[in-house]
XYZ file of C-alpha atoms in Angstrom:
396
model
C 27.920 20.670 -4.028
C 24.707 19.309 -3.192
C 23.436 19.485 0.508
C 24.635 16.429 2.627
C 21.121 14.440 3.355
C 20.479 14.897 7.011
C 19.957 10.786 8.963
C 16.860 9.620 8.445
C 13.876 8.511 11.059
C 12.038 6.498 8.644
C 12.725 4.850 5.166
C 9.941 3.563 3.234
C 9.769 1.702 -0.225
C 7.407 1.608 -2.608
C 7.226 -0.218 -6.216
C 4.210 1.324 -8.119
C 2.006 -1.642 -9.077
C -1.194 -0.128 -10.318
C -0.865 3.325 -10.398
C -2.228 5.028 -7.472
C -2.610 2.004 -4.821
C 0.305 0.902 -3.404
C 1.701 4.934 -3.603
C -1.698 6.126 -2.616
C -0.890 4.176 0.741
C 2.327 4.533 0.917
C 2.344 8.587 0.699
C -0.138 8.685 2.894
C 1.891 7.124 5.599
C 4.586 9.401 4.817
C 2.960 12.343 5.149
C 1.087 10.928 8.283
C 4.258 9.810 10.058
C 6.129 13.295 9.480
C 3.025 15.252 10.317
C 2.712 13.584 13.557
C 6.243 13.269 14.328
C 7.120 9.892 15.311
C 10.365 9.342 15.969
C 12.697 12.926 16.372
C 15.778 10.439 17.059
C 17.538 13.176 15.154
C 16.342 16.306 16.387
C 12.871 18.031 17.061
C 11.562 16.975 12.901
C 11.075 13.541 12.104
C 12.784 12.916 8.993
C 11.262 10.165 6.299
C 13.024 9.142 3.325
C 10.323 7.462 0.321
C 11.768 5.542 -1.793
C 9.614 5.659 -5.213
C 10.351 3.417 -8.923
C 7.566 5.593 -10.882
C 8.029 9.020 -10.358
C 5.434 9.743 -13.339
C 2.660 7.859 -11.400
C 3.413 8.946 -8.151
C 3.546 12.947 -9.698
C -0.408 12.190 -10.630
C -1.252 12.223 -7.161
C 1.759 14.544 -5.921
C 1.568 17.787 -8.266
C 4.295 19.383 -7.300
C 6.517 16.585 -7.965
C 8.922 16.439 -10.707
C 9.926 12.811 -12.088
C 13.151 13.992 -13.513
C 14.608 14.629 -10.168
C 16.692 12.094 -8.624
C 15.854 13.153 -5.122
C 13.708 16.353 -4.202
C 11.774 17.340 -0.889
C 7.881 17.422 -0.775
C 5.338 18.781 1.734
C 8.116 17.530 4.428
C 9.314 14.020 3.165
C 12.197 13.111 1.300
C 11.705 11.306 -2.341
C 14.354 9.534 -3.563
C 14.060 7.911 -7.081
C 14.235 4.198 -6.673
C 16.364 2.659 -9.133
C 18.914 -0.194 -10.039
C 21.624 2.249 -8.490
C 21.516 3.227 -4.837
C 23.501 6.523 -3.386
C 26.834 6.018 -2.426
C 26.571 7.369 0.998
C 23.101 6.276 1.814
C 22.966 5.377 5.460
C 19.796 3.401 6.675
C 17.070 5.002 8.631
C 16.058 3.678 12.526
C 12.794 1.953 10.422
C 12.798 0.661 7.028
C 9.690 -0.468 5.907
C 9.230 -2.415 2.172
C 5.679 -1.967 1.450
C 4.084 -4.803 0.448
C 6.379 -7.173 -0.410
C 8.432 -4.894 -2.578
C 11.656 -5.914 -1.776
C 14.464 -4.196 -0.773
C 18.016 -3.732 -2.951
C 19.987 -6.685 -1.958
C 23.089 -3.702 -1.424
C 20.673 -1.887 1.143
C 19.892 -5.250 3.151
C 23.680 -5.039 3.437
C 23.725 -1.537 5.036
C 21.055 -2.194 6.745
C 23.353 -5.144 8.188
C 26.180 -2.895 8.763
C 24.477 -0.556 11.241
C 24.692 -0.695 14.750
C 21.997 -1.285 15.904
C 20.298 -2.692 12.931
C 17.074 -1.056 11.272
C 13.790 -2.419 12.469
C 12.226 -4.170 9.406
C 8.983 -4.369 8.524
C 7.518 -5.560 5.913
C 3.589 -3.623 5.550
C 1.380 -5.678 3.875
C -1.978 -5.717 1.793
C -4.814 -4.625 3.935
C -7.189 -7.802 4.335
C -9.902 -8.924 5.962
C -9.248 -12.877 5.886
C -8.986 -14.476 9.423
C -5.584 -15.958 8.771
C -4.135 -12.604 9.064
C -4.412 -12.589 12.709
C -2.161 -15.327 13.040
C 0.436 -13.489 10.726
C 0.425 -10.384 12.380
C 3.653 -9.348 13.668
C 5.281 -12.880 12.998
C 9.467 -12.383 12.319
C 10.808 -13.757 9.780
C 14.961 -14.661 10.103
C 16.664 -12.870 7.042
C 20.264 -14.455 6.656
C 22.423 -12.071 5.058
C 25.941 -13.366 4.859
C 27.160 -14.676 8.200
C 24.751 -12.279 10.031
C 20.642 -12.345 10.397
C 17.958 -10.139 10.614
C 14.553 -10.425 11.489
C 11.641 -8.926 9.078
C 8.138 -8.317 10.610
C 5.307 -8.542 9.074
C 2.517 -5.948 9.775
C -0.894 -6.895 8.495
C -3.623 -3.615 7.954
C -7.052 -5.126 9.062
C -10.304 -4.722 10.737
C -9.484 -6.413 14.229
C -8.174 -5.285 17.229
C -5.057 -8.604 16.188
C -4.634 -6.751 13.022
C -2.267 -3.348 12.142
C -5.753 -1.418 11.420
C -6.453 1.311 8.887
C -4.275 4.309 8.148
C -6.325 7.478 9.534
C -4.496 10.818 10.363
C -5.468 12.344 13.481
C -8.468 14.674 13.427
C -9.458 13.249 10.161
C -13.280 12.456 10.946
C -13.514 15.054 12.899
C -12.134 17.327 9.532
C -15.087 15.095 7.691
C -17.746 16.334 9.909
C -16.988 19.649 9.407
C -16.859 19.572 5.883
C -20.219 17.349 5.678
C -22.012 19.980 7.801
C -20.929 23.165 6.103
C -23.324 24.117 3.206
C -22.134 26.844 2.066
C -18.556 25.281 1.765
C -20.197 22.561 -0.023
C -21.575 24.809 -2.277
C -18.572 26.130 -3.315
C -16.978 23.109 -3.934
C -19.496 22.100 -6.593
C -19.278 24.684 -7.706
C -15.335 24.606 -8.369
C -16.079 21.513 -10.280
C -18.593 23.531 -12.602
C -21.878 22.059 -11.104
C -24.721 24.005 -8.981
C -25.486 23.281 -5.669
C -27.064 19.756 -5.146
C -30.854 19.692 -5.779
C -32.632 18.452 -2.761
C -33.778 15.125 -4.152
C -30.672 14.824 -6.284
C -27.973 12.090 -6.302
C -24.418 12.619 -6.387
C -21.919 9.294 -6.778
C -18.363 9.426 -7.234
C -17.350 6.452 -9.741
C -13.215 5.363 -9.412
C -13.217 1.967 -10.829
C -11.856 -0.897 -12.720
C -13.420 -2.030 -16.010
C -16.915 -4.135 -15.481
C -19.755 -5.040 -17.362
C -22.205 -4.066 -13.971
C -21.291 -0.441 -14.802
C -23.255 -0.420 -17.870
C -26.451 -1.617 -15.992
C -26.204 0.957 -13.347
C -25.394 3.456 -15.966
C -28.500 2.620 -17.214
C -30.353 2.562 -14.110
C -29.089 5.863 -13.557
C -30.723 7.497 -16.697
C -34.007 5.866 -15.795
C -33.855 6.277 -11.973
C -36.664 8.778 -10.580
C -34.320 11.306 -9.255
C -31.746 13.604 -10.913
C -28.290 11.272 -10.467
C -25.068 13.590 -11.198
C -21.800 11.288 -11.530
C -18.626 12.544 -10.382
C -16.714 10.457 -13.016
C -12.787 10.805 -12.689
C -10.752 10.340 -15.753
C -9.625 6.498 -15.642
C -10.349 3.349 -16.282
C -13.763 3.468 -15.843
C -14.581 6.019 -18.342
C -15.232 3.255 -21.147
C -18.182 1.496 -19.243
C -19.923 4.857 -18.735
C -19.882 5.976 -22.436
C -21.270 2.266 -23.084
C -23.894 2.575 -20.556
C -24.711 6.292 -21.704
C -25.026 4.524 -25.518
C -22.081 6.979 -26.549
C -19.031 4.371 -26.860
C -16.063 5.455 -28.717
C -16.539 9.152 -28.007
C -13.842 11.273 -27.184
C -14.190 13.192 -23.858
C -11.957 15.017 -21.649
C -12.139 16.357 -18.267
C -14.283 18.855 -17.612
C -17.061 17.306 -20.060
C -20.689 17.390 -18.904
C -22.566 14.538 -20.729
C -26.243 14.250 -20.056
C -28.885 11.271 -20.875
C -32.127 10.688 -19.080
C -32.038 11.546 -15.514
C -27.993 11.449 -15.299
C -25.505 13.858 -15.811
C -21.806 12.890 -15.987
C -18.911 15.635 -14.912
C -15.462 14.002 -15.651
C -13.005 15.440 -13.634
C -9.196 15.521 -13.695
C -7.157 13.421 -11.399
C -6.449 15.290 -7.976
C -4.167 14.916 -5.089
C -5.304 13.060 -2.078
C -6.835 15.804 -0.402
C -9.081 16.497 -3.411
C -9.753 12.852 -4.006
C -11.061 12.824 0.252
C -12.970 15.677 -0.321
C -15.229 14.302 -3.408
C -15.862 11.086 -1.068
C -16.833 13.409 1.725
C -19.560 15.187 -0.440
C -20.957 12.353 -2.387
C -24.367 10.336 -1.160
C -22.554 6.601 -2.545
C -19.054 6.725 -3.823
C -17.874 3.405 -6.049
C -14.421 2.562 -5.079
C -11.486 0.252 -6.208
C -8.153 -1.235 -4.664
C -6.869 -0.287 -1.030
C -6.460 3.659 -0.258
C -9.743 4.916 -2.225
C -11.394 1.921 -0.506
C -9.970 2.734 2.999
C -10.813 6.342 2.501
C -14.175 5.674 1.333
C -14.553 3.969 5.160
C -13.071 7.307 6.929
C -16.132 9.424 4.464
C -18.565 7.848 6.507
C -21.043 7.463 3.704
C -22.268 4.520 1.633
C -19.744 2.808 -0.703
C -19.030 -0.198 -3.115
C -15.659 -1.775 -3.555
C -14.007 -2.808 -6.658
C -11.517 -5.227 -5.519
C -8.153 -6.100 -7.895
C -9.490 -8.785 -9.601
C -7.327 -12.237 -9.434
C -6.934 -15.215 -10.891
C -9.789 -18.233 -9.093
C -11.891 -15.123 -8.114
C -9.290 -15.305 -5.087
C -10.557 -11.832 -5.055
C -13.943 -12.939 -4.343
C -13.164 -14.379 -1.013
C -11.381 -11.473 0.249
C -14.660 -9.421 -0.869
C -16.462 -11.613 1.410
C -14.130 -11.841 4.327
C -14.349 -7.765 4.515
C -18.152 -8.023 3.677
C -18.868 -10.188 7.030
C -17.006 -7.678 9.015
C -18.616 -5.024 7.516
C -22.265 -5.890 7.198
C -22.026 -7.405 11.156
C -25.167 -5.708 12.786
C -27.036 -4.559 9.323
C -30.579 -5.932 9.557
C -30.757 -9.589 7.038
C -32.383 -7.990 4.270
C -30.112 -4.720 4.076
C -27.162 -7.145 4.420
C -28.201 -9.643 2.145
C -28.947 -6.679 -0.649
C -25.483 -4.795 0.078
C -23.546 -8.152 -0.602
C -25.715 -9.260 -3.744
C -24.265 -5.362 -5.148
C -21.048 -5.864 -4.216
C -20.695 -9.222 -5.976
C -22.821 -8.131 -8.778
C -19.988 -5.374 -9.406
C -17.244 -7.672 -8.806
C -18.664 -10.244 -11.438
C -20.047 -7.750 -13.839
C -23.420 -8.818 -13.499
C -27.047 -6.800 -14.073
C -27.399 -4.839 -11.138
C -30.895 -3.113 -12.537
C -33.068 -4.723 -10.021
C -30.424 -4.075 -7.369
C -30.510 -0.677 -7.956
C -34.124 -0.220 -7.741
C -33.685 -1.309 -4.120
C -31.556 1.990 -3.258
C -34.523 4.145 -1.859
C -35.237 1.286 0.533
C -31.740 0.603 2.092
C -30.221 4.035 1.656
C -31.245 5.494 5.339
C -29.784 2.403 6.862
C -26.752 2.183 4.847
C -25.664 6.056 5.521
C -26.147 5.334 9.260
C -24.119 2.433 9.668
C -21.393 4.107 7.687
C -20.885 6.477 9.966
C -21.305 3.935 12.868
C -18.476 1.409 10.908
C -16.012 4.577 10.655
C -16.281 5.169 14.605
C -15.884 1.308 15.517
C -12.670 1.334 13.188
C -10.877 3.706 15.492
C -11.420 2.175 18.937
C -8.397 -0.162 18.690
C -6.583 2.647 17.065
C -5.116 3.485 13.625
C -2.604 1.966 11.885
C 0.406 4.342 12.391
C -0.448 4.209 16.055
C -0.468 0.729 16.112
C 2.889 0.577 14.440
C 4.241 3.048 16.862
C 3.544 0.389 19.719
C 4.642 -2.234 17.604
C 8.198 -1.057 16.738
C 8.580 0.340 20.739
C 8.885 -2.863 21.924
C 11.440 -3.696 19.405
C 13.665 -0.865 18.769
């Protein structure tokens, strides 16, 4: 017989959208909540259930995961397979959380209804920087469920002290600087990934992005630019626009490859857990980023960054660009500002970004110092699991 689950702390649950981003987040706050051991209301371990539909995507990012398992333990957290069919004797945890608007299985709802006391709900949404999200923070919403209710809260990630902030594990920057300031360590890392040590006027940019047009241009301003450029290319969608821009479309690569052109070299790399994926961030001069947790963890690497956003229908995606891009470029000197926006939209829209390029050796000193200086101001009010911590104290 199989061993009786023990109660659970936390349940979480996740439907995988695009691939990595809303499991990327997800996981993280798994790992984060169990590591730091909020709640114990069952002993001296916090126990978190994750709730997962693709076990394939989620193993990408998880290694030691296996999809055909219905329910398996890893690095401290429970993973249950999310499907049309829940356990018979699953029992609600103190917190359930349904990430971003996943919805829950209409028969948990009714467990969750049957429990006394009732689950604290929350429902975690997409991180954004719009201002209405203030005024939606921690709203309840009344969830009738037969003859009984149940309130749902909403938690809304942001950049304001009104918001849920940013997911960042405790002693994270501090595990940055470390890294960042260790050259021999950084040494060995490159060369792990098959690359020397980084040449003292040399580039190195990570690239994890959707498809766009702009990636051709910079792929081209990479070739031409003064300085060696060495791109830290991860195997993805992305990997099309490069072999344009490096005049080699169609060919077949696989990680590990080293393509060369001009001044830039291109290393494709496997996909790595999350660890791997900070690390690369940590030791790159600009890193090119897309969706929610690669963006968020691009912030915690303290270095200069672009953001891919989802693109949506209206260019809705455009004005959340925007909204983060007024929080974020607060303080930069016009110019700088001005320039970092124009690249950020020039990604988004797939425009030329040549001549916005050839403005990097002016704005870089400025840009690395004020992302170090934004990844400091994001923790005054807190992170977002200790936010959520208050949150739910108040209410549980």
């Amino acid at each position: 017989m199989p061993t009786p689950l023990p109660p659970f702390d936390w349940d979480i649950f996740c439907c995988v959208v695009d691939n990595f981003g809303d499991i990327g987040v997800t996981w993280r706050l798994a790992r984060q909540i169990e590591q730091e051991g909020h709640g114990s209301t069952h002993g001296s371990e916090t126990k978190v259930r994750l709730w997962v539909d693709d076990l394939v995507s989620f193993a990408r990012i998880c290694p030691g995961l296996n999809p055909e398992l219905n329910g398996q333990w890893q690095q401290g957290i429970y993973i249950q397979h999310w499907h049309d069919t829940l356990p018979v004797d699953v029992i609600p945890a103190s917190v359930v959380i349904e990430a971003f608007a996943c919805e829950l299985p209409p028969a948990f709802i009714d467990k969750m209804v049957q429990h006394t006391p009732p689950p604290c709900w929350i429902n975690l949404e997409y991180l954004s920087a719009e201002s209405w999200v203030e005024d939606c923070h921690g709203l309840a919403s009344p969830q009738r469920v037969g003859n009984q209710s149940l309130n749902k809260y909403f938690f809304f990630p942001g950049f304001t002290p009104k918001t849920g902030g940013l997911l960042c594990e405790h002693g994270l920057v501090q595990a940055r600087e470390r890294w960042q300031q260790d050259e021999a360590g950084l040494a060995a890392y490159w060369a792990s990934l098959g690359l020397p040590p980084q040449g003292e006027d040399e580039l190195r940019i990570s690239l994890f992005a959707y498809e766009s047009a702009a990636l051709v241009s910079l792929v081209e301003g990479w070739q031409a630019n003064p300085a060696p450029v060495t791109l830290l290319l991860p195997m993805g969608r992305a990997v099309a626009d490069v072999l344009r821009g490096l005049g080699c479309e169609g060919r077949v690569v696989q990680a590990g490859d080293l393509l060369q052109r001009g001044n830039l070299s291109v290393k494709l790399l496997p996909m790595t857990d999350q660890a791997g994926y900070d690390r690369l961030l940590w030791s790159c001069d600009l890193n090119l980023v897309r969706g929610e947790d690669s963006f968020v963890r691009a912030q915690w690497a303290g270095r200069p960054f672009l953001w891919h956003i989802y693109p949506q229908e209206e260019q809705a995606h455009m004005v959340k660009l925007d909204g983060f891009l007024d929080h974020y470029l607060e303080g930069l000197p016009e110019e700088s500002a001005q320039w970092l926006r124009a690249f950020n939209h020039a990604l988004n829209q797939g425009d030329n970004t040549s001549e916005l390029w050839a403005k990097w050796p002016q704005y870089d000193a400025i840009w690395r110092q004020h992302g170090r200086d934004w990844s400091q101001k994001l923790l005054r009010d807190g992170d977002l699991l200790t936010r959520l911590v208050k949150f739910l104290e108040s209410r549980i």
